[in-house]
CSV table of C-alpha atoms and ligand atoms in Angstrom, one decimal:
chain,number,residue,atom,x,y,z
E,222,UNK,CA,66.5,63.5,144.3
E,223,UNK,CA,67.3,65.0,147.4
E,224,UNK,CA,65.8,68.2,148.9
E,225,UNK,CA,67.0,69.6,152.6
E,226,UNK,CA,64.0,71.6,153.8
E,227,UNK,CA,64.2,75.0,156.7
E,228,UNK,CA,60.8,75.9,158.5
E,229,UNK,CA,60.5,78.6,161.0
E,230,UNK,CA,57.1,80.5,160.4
E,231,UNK,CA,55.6,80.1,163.3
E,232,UNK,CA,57.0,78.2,167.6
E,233,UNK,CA,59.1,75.5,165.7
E,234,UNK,CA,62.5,75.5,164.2
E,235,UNK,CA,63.1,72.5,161.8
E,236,UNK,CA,65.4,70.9,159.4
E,237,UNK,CA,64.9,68.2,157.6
E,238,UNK,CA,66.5,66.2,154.5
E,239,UNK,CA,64.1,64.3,152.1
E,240,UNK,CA,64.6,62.0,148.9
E,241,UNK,CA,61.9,60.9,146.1
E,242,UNK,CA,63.1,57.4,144.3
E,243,UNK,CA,63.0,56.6,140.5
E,244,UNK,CA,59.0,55.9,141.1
E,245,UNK,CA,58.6,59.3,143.1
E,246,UNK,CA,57.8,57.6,146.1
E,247,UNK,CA,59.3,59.9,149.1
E,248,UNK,CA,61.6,59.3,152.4
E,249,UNK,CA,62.5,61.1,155.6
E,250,UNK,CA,66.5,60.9,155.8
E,251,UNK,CA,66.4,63.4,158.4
E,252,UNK,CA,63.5,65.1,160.3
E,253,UNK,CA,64.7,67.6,163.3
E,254,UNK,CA,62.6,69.3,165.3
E,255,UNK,CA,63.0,72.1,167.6
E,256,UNK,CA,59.8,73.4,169.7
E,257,UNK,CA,60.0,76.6,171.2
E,258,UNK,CA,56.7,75.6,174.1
E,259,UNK,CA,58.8,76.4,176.9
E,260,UNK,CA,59.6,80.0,175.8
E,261,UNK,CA,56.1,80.8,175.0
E,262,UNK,CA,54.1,79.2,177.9
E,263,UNK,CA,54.6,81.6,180.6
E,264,UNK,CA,52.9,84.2,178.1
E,265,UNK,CA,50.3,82.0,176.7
E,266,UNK,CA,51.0,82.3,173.4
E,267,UNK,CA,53.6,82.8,170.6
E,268,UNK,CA,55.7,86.1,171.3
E,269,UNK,CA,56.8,87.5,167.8
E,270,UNK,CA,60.3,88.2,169.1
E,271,UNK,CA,61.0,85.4,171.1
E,272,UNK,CA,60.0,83.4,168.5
E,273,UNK,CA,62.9,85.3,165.5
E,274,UNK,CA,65.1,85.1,168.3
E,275,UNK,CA,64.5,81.5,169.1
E,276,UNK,CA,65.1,80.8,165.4
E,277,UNK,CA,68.1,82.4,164.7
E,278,UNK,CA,69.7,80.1,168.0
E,279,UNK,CA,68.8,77.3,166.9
E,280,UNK,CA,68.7,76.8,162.7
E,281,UNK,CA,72.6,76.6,161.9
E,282,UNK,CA,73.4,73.7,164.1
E,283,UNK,CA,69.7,72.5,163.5
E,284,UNK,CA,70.3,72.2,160.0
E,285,UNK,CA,73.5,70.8,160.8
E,286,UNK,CA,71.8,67.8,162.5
E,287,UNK,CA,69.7,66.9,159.9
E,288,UNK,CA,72.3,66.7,157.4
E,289,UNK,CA,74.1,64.4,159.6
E,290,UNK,CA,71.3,62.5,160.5
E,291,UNK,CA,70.5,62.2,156.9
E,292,UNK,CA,74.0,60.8,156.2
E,293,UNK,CA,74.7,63.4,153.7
E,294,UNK,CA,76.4,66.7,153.2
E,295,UNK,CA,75.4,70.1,151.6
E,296,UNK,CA,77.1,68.2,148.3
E,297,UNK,CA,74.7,65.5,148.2
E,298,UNK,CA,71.6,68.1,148.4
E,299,UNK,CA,69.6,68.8,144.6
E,300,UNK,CA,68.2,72.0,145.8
E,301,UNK,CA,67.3,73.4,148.9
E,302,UNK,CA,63.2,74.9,149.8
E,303,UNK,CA,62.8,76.9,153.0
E,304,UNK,CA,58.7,77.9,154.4
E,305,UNK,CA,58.4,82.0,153.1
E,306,UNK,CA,54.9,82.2,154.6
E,307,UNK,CA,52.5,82.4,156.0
E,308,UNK,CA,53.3,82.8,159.3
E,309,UNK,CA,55.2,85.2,161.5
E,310,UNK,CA,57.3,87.7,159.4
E,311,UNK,CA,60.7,87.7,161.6
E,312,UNK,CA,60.6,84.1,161.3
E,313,UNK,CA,60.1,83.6,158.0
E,314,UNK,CA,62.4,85.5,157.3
E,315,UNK,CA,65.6,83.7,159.3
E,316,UNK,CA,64.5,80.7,157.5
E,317,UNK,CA,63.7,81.9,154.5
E,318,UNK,CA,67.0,84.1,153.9
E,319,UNK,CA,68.9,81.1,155.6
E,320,UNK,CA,67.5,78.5,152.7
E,321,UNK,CA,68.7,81.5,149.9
E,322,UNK,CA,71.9,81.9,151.5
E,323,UNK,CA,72.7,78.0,151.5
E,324,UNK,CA,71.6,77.6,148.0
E,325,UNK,CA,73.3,80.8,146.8
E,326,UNK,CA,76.3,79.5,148.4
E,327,UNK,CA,76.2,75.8,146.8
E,328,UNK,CA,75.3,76.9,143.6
E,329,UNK,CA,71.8,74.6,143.9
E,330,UNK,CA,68.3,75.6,142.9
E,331,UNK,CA,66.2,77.2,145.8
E,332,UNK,CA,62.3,76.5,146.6
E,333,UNK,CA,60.4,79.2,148.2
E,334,UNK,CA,57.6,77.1,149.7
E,335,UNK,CA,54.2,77.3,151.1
E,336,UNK,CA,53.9,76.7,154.9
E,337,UNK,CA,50.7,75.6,154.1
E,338,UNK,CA,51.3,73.6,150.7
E,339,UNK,CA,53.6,71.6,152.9
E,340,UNK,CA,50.7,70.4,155.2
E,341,UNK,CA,48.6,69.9,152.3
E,342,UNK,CA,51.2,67.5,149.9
E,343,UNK,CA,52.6,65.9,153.4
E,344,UNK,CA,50.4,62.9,152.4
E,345,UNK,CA,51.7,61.7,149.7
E,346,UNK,CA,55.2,61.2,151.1
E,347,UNK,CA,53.5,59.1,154.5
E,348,UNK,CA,50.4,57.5,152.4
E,349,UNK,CA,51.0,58.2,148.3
E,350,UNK,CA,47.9,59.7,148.1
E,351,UNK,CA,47.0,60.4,144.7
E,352,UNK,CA,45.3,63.9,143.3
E,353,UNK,CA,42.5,64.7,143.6
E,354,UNK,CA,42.0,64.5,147.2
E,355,UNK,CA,40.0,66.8,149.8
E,356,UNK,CA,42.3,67.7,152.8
E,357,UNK,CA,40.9,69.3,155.8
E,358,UNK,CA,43.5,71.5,157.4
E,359,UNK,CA,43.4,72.7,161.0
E,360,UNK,CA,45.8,74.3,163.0
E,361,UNK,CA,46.4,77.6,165.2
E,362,UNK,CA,46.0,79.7,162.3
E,363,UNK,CA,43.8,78.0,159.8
E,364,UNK,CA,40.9,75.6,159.5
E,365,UNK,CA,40.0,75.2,155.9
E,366,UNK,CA,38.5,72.4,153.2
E,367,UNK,CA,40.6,72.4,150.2
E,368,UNK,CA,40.2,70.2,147.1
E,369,UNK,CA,43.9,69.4,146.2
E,370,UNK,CA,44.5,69.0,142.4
E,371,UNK,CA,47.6,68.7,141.8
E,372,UNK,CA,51.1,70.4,142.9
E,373,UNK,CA,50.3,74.1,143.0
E,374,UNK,CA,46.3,73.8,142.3
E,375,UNK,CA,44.5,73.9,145.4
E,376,UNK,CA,40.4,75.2,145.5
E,377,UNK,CA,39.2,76.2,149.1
E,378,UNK,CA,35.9,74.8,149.4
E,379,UNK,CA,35.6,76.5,152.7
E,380,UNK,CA,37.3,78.3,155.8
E,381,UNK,CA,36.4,79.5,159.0
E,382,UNK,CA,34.9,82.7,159.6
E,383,UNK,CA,36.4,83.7,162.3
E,384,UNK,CA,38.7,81.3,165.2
E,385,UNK,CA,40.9,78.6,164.0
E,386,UNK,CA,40.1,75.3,165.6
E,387,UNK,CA,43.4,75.4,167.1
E,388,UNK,CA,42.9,78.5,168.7
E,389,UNK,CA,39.6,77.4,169.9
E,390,UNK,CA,41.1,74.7,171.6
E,391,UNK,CA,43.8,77.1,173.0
E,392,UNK,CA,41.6,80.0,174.1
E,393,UNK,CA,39.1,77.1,175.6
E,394,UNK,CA,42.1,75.3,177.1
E,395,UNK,CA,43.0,78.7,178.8
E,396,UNK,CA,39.6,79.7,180.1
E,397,UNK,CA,39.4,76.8,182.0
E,398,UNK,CA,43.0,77.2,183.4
E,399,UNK,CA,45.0,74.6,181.7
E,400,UNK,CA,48.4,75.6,180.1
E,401,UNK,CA,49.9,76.2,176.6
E,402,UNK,CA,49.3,75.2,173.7
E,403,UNK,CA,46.2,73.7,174.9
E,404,UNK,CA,44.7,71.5,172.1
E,405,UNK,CA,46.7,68.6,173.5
E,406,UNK,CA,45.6,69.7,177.2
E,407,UNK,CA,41.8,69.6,176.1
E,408,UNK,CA,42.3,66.3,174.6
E,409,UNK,CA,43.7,65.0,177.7
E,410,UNK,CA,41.5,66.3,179.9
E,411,UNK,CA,38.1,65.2,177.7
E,412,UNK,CA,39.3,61.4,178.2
E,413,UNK,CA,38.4,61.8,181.7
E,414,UNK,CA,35.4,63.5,181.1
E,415,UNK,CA,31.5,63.0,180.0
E,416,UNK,CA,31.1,64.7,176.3
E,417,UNK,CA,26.8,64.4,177.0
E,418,UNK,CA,26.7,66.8,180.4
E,419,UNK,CA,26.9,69.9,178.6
E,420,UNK,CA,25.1,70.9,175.1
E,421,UNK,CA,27.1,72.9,173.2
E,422,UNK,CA,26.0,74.4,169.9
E,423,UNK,CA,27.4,72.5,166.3
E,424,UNK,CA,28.2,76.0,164.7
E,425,UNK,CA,27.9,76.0,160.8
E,426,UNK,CA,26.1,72.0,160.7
E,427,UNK,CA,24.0,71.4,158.2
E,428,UNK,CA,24.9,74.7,155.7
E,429,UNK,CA,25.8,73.8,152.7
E,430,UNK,CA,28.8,75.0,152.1
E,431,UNK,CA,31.2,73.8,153.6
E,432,UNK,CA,32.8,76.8,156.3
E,433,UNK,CA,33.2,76.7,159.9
E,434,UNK,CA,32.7,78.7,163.0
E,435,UNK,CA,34.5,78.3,166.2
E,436,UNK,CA,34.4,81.4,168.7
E,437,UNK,CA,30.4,80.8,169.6
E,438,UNK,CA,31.2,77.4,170.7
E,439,UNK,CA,34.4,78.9,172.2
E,440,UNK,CA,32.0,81.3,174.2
E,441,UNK,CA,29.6,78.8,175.1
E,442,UNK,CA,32.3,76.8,177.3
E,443,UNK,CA,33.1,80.1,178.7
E,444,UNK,CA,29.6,81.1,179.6
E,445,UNK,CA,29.2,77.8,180.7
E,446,UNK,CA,32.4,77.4,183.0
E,447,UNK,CA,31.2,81.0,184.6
E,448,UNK,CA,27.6,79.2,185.8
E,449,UNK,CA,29.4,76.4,187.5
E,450,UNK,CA,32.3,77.9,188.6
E,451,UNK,CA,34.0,77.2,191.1
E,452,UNK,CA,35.1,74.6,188.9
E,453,UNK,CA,36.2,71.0,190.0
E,454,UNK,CA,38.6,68.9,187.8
E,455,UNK,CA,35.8,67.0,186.8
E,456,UNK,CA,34.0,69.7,185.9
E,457,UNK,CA,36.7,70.8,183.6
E,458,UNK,CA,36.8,67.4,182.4
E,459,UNK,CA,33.3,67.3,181.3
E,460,UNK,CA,34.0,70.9,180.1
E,461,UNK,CA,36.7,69.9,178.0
E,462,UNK,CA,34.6,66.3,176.7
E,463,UNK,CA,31.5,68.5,175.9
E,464,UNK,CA,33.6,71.1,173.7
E,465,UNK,CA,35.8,68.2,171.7
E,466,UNK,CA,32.9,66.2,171.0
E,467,UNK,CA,31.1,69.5,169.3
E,468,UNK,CA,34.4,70.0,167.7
E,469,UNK,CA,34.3,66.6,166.2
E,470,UNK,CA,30.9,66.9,165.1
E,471,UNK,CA,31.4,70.1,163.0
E,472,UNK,CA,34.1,68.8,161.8
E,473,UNK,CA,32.6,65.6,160.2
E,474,UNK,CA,29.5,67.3,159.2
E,475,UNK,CA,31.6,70.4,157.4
E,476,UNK,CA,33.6,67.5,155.8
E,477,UNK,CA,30.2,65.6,154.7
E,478,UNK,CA,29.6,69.0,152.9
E,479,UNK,CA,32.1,69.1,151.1
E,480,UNK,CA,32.2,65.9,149.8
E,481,UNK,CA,28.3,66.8,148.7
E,482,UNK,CA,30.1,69.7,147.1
E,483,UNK,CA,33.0,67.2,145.0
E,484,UNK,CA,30.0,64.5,144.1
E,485,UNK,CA,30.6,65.1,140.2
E,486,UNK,CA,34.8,63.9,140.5
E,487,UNK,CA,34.8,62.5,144.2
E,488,UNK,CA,38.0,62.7,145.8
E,489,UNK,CA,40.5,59.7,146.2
E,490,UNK,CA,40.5,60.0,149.6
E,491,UNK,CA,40.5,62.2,152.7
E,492,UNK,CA,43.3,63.8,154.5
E,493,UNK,CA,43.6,66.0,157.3
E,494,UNK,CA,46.9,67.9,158.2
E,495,UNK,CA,47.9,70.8,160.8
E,496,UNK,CA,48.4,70.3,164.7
E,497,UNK,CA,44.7,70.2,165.4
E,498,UNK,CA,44.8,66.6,163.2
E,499,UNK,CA,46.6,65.2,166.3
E,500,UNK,CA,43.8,64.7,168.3
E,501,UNK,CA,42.8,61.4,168.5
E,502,UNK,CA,38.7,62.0,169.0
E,503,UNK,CA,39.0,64.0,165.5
E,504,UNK,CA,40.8,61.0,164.0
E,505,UNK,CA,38.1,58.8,165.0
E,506,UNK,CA,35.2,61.2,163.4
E,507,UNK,CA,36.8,61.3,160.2
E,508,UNK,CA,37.4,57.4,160.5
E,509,UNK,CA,33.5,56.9,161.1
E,510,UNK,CA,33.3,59.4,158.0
E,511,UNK,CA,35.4,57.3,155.7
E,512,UNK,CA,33.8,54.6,156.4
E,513,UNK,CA,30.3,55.3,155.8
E,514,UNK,CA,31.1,56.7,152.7
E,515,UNK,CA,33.7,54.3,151.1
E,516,UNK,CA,36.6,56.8,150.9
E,517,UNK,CA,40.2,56.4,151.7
E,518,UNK,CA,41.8,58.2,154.7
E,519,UNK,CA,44.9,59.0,155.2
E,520,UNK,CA,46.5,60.8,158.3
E,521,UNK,CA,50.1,61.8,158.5
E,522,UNK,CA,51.1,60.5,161.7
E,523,UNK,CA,51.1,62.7,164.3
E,524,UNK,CA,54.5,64.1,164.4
E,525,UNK,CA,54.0,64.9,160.9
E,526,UNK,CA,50.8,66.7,161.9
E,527,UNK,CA,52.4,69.6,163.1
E,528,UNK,CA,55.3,71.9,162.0
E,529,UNK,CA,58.3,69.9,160.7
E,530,UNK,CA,61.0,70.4,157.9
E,531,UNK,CA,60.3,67.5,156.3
E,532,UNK,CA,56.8,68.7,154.7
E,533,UNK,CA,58.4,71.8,153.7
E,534,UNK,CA,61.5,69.6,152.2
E,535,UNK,CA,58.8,67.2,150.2
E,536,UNK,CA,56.5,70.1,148.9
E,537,UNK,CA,60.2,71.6,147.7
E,538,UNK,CA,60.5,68.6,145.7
E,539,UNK,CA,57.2,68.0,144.4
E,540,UNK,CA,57.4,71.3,143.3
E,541,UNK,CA,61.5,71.4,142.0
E,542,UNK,CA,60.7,68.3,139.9
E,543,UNK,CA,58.1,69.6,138.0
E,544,UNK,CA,60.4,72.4,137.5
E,545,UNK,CA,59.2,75.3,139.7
E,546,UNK,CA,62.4,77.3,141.5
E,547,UNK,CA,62.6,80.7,142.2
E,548,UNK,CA,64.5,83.6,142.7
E,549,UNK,CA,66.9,85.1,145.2
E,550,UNK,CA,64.3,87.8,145.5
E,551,UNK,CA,61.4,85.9,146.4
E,552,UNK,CA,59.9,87.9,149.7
E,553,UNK,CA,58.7,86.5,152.5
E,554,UNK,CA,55.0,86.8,153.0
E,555,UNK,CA,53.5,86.8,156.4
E,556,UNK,CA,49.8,85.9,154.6
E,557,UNK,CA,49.7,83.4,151.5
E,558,UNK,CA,46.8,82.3,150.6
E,559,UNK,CA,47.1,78.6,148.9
E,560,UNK,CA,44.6,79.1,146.4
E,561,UNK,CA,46.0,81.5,144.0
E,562,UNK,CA,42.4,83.0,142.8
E,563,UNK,CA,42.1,85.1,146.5
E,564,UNK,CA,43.8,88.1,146.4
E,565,UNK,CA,46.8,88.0,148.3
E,566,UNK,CA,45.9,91.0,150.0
E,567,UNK,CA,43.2,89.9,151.8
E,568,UNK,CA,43.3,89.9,155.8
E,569,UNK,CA,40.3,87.9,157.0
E,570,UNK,CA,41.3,84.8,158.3
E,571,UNK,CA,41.9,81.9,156.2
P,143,KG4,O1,50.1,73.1,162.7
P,143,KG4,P1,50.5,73.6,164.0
P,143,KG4,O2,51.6,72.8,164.8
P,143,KG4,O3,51.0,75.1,164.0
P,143,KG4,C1,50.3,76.0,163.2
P,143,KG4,O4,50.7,76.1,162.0
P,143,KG4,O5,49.3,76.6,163.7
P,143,KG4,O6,49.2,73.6,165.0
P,143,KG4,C2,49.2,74.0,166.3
P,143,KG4,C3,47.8,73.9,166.9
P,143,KG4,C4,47.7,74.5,168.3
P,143,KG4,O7,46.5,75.4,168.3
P,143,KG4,C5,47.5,73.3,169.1
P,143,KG4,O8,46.8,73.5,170.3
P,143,KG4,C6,46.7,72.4,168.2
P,143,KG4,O9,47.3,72.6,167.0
P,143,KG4,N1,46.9,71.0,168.6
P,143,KG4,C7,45.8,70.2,169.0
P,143,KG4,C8,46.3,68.9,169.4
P,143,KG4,N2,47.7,69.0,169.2
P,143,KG4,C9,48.0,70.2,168.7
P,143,KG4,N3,44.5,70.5,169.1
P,143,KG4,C10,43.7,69.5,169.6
P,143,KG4,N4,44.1,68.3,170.0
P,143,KG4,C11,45.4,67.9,169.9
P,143,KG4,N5,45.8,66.7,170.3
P,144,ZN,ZN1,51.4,74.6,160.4
């Protein structure tokens, strides 16, 4: 089974092609990426417009590339998913109306899928996991704990209340004057840096359930930076070390929680997905985590971490085999919620 997948919800345009085998195990035929960082930085963010316009340059011959790089044509594909939220509605919708119009066109089944169900089912194509499995999710937009279930059945154990940890890393990153996106500039920067000079607060630790908070720690490098300042590099190093290694330590406790949550049907392992699951010092916590407590973990590898067509393409085909397609009328949703019990209308952050 074949699946070509489209995702544009957000800076990256991506195609990708994807096959399952007799035994259901998945492959990457095809996996292009196209970031849109240079278009964004000079604003420091992700600019709506630029972004739709971005897409719309870039998916046909995108799309195009993956199928050749895949070895395959529109012929060879068993149906087709594109991402129809959450995320940026001009977007979603060039990708989303894209996916329709190919399927429409080739007669083959279309998959309306989750931006975020595709970072959540992404390891089980690179690692197999099996269900049930808690997966921590963090990226610009989100930071939640989710028991996964199964395809489609997904329980949020917890969320943040009010940044991403992505964000925190970007809006830390750009208070102390390093560019866009700035999770990967923070991480740089903390390797040269001392994570014990400054004591930043563990927001959320030790609370039962399992929810985070990121904008007092946020704050805290600000106030911080402001009391020192003018900063050196090495200040912003130690800056940056400080504010990862409270990061990391949230992290792992907020993860500990929920596991305290899940004791009556543990988990079969622990996986973390979204951008912010690039950063090495993260990778390491969750490591220690697994460890100590005996539990399998399993991180996409890094390019998998962040926006791609390929998760979009394998959560189209774990969904298309068990017989889920939809409709040529399926809107695009600029929030979606993955566990179906919230109400879709809800605007907090999730
Ligand atoms: O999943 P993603 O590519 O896009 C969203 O759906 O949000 O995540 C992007 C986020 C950005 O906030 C970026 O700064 C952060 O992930 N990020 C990192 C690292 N690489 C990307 N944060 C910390 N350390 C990194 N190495
Ligand atoms: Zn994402």
């Amino acid at each position: 089974m074949r699946v070509l997948g489209i995702e544009s919800t957000c800076d990256e345009t991506a195609a990708a092609v994807v096959e399952a085998d007799a035994a259901g195990r998945g492959k990457i035929l095809s996996n292009a990426v196209l970031s849109q960082i240079a278009e964004h930085a000079a604003y420091g963010g992700v600019v709506p417009e630029i972004a739709a316009r971005a897409h719309i340059d870039a998916l046909d011959p995108l799309i195009r590339r993956a199928l050749d790089e895949a070895g395959c044509t529109l012929a060879d594909i068993d149906a087709v998913a594109a991402a129809a939220g959450p995320g940026l509605i001009g977007g979603v919708m060039i990708g989303l109306t894209m996916g329709k119009a190919i399927a429409l066109a080739t007669k083959k089944p279309f998959v309306a899928v989750n931006h975020l169900e595709g970072h959540a089912l992404t390891p089980r194509l690179t690692d197999g996991v099996e269900f049930p499995y808690l997966l921590l999710l963090v990226s610009g937009g989100h930071s939640q704990l989710i028991s996964v279930e199964g395809v489609g059945e997904y329980r949020r154990l917890g969320s943040t209340v009010d940044d991403a940890l992505g964000e925190a890393f970007d809006k830390a990153a750009k208070l102390l004057g390093l560019p866009y996106p700035g999770g990967p500039q923070v991480e740089k920067a903390a390797a040269l840096g001392d994570p014990e000079r400054f004591e930043f607060p563990r927001p959320m630790a030790g609370r039962r359930n399992p929810d985070f908070s990121f904008s007092g720690l946020k704050t805290a490098v600000r106030l911080e930076a402001e009391k020192i300042a003018p900063l050196t590099d090495q200040d912003v190093f130690d800056l940056c070390a400080s504010f990862q290694a409270a990061a990391v330590d949230v992290i792992v406790d907020r993860c500990r929680a929920a596991l305290r949550l899940l004791a009556e049907k543990p988990p079969t392992a622990l996986v973390a997905a979204g951008g912010v699951a690039a950063n090495g010092a993260i990778r390491r916590g969750l490591a220690r985590l697994c460890l100590e407590s005996g539990l399998q973990l399993a991180l996409p590898p890094i390019g998998l971490c962040s926006d791609n067509g390929a998760m979009i393409a394998w959560a189209g085909l774990e969904r298309f085999r068990l017989g889920f397609v939809d409709g040529m009328d399926f809107a695009a949703r600029p929030r979606w919620p993955l566990d179906s019990r919230q109400d879709p209308r809800w605007h907090g952050k999730a």
